[in-house]
C-alpha cells in the first residue's frame, strides 16, 4: 500500500511595505479604476483598496493575481459586507 503525504504549502506573509508595493502594482494594472463601479481615481487621491479575491482566511495569497482594485466606499465596504458578490476574475 502506497502512503501519500499531503502538505499545505507555506504562505509567504508580506510586510506592510511589501503589500503596499503590490497594491500599487494592482492599481496601475487596473488603471486606478474600481473594478466594480468603474470609477477612475487620481494616483494621489488614495481612494482605492486592494481587495483579495480569494480571502486570506480561505488560503488566498498576497499575489497580483488574487487582488483587484476597489474604491474604499462604497464598493469595498459592500463586497466585504456581502452586498456585492465577490466574483472578480483577473
Short mmCIF file of C-alpha atoms in Angstrom, two decimals:
data_model
loop_
_atom_site.label_atom_id
_atom_site.label_comp_id
_atom_site.label_asym_id
_atom_site.label_seq_id
_atom_site.Cartn_x
_atom_site.Cartn_y
_atom_site.Cartn_z
CA UNK A 1 0.00 0.00 0.00
CA UNK A 2 1.38 3.37 -1.02
CA UNK A 3 1.16 6.11 1.56
CA UNK A 4 0.73 9.60 0.18
CA UNK A 5 1.83 12.58 2.15
CA UNK A 6 -0.19 15.74 1.79
CA UNK A 7 1.02 19.07 2.96
CA UNK A 8 -0.16 22.59 2.74
CA UNK A 9 2.47 24.86 1.21
CA UNK A 10 3.51 27.70 3.47
CA UNK A 11 2.17 31.08 2.53
CA UNK A 12 4.64 33.89 2.43
CA UNK A 13 3.49 36.73 4.64
CA UNK A 14 4.24 40.11 3.13
CA UNK A 15 5.23 43.03 5.29
CA UNK A 16 3.01 46.12 5.16
CA UNK A 17 5.57 47.83 2.92
CA UNK A 18 5.70 44.85 0.55
CA UNK A 19 1.89 44.66 0.36
CA UNK A 20 1.71 48.41 -0.30
CA UNK A 21 4.04 47.93 -3.30
CA UNK A 22 1.89 45.04 -4.50
CA UNK A 23 -1.26 47.16 -4.11
CA UNK A 24 0.31 49.94 -6.19
CA UNK A 25 1.07 47.41 -8.95
CA UNK A 26 -2.58 46.31 -8.77
CA UNK A 27 -3.83 49.91 -9.03
CA UNK A 28 -1.52 50.52 -12.00
CA UNK A 29 -2.70 47.31 -13.69
CA UNK A 30 -6.33 48.39 -13.19
CA UNK A 31 -5.57 51.96 -14.36
CA UNK A 32 -6.57 53.35 -10.93
CA UNK A 33 -10.15 52.24 -11.66
CA UNK A 34 -12.55 50.44 -9.34
CA UNK A 35 -13.27 47.02 -10.82
CA UNK A 36 -16.89 47.15 -9.65
CA UNK A 37 -18.25 50.66 -10.34
CA UNK A 38 -15.53 51.59 -12.89
CA UNK A 39 -14.88 54.98 -11.32
CA UNK A 40 -11.39 56.17 -12.10
CA UNK A 41 -9.27 57.87 -9.45
CA UNK A 42 -6.15 60.01 -9.50
CA UNK A 43 -2.99 58.49 -8.03
CA UNK A 44 -2.83 60.99 -5.18
CA UNK A 45 -6.47 60.52 -4.09
CA UNK A 46 -5.81 57.31 -2.08
CA UNK A 47 -9.42 56.20 -2.56
CA UNK A 48 -8.70 52.65 -3.74
CA UNK A 49 -8.28 49.44 -1.77
CA UNK A 50 -6.54 46.24 -2.86
CA UNK A 51 -9.22 43.59 -2.33
CA UNK A 52 -8.36 39.88 -2.08
CA UNK A 53 -10.48 37.83 -4.49
CA UNK A 54 -9.86 34.66 -2.51
CA UNK A 55 -9.73 35.76 1.09
CA UNK A 56 -6.54 35.20 3.04
CA UNK A 57 -8.58 33.33 5.65
CA UNK A 58 -9.52 30.88 2.89
CA UNK A 59 -5.94 30.31 1.73
CA UNK A 60 -5.87 33.21 -0.69
CA UNK A 61 -2.45 34.70 -1.11
CA UNK A 62 -0.92 38.13 -1.43
CA UNK A 63 -0.39 37.90 -5.18
CA UNK A 64 -1.18 40.24 -8.03
CA UNK A 65 -3.48 37.57 -9.48
CA UNK A 66 -5.51 37.48 -6.26
CA UNK A 67 -6.18 41.19 -5.74
CA UNK A 68 -8.32 43.75 -7.53
CA UNK A 69 -8.77 47.50 -7.14
CA UNK A 70 -11.98 48.58 -5.43
CA UNK A 71 -12.93 52.04 -4.24
CA UNK A 72 -12.96 52.23 -0.46
CA UNK A 73 -16.54 53.48 -0.29
CA UNK A 74 -18.96 52.07 -1.18
CA UNK A 75 -17.63 49.16 -3.27
CA UNK A 76 -15.01 47.60 -0.97
CA UNK A 77 -17.29 48.00 2.01
CA UNK A 78 -20.23 46.46 0.12
CA UNK A 79 -18.16 43.45 -1.05
CA UNK A 80 -16.91 42.91 2.50
CA UNK A 81 -20.49 43.13 3.84
CA UNK A 82 -21.74 40.66 1.20
CA UNK A 83 -23.90 43.20 -0.65
CA UNK A 84 -21.84 42.76 -3.83
CA UNK A 85 -20.73 39.29 -4.98
CA UNK A 86 -17.02 38.60 -4.69
CA UNK A 87 -16.71 37.01 -8.13
CA UNK A 88 -13.89 39.06 -9.62
CA UNK A 89 -11.51 37.46 -12.09
CA UNK A 90 -8.11 38.55 -13.30
#
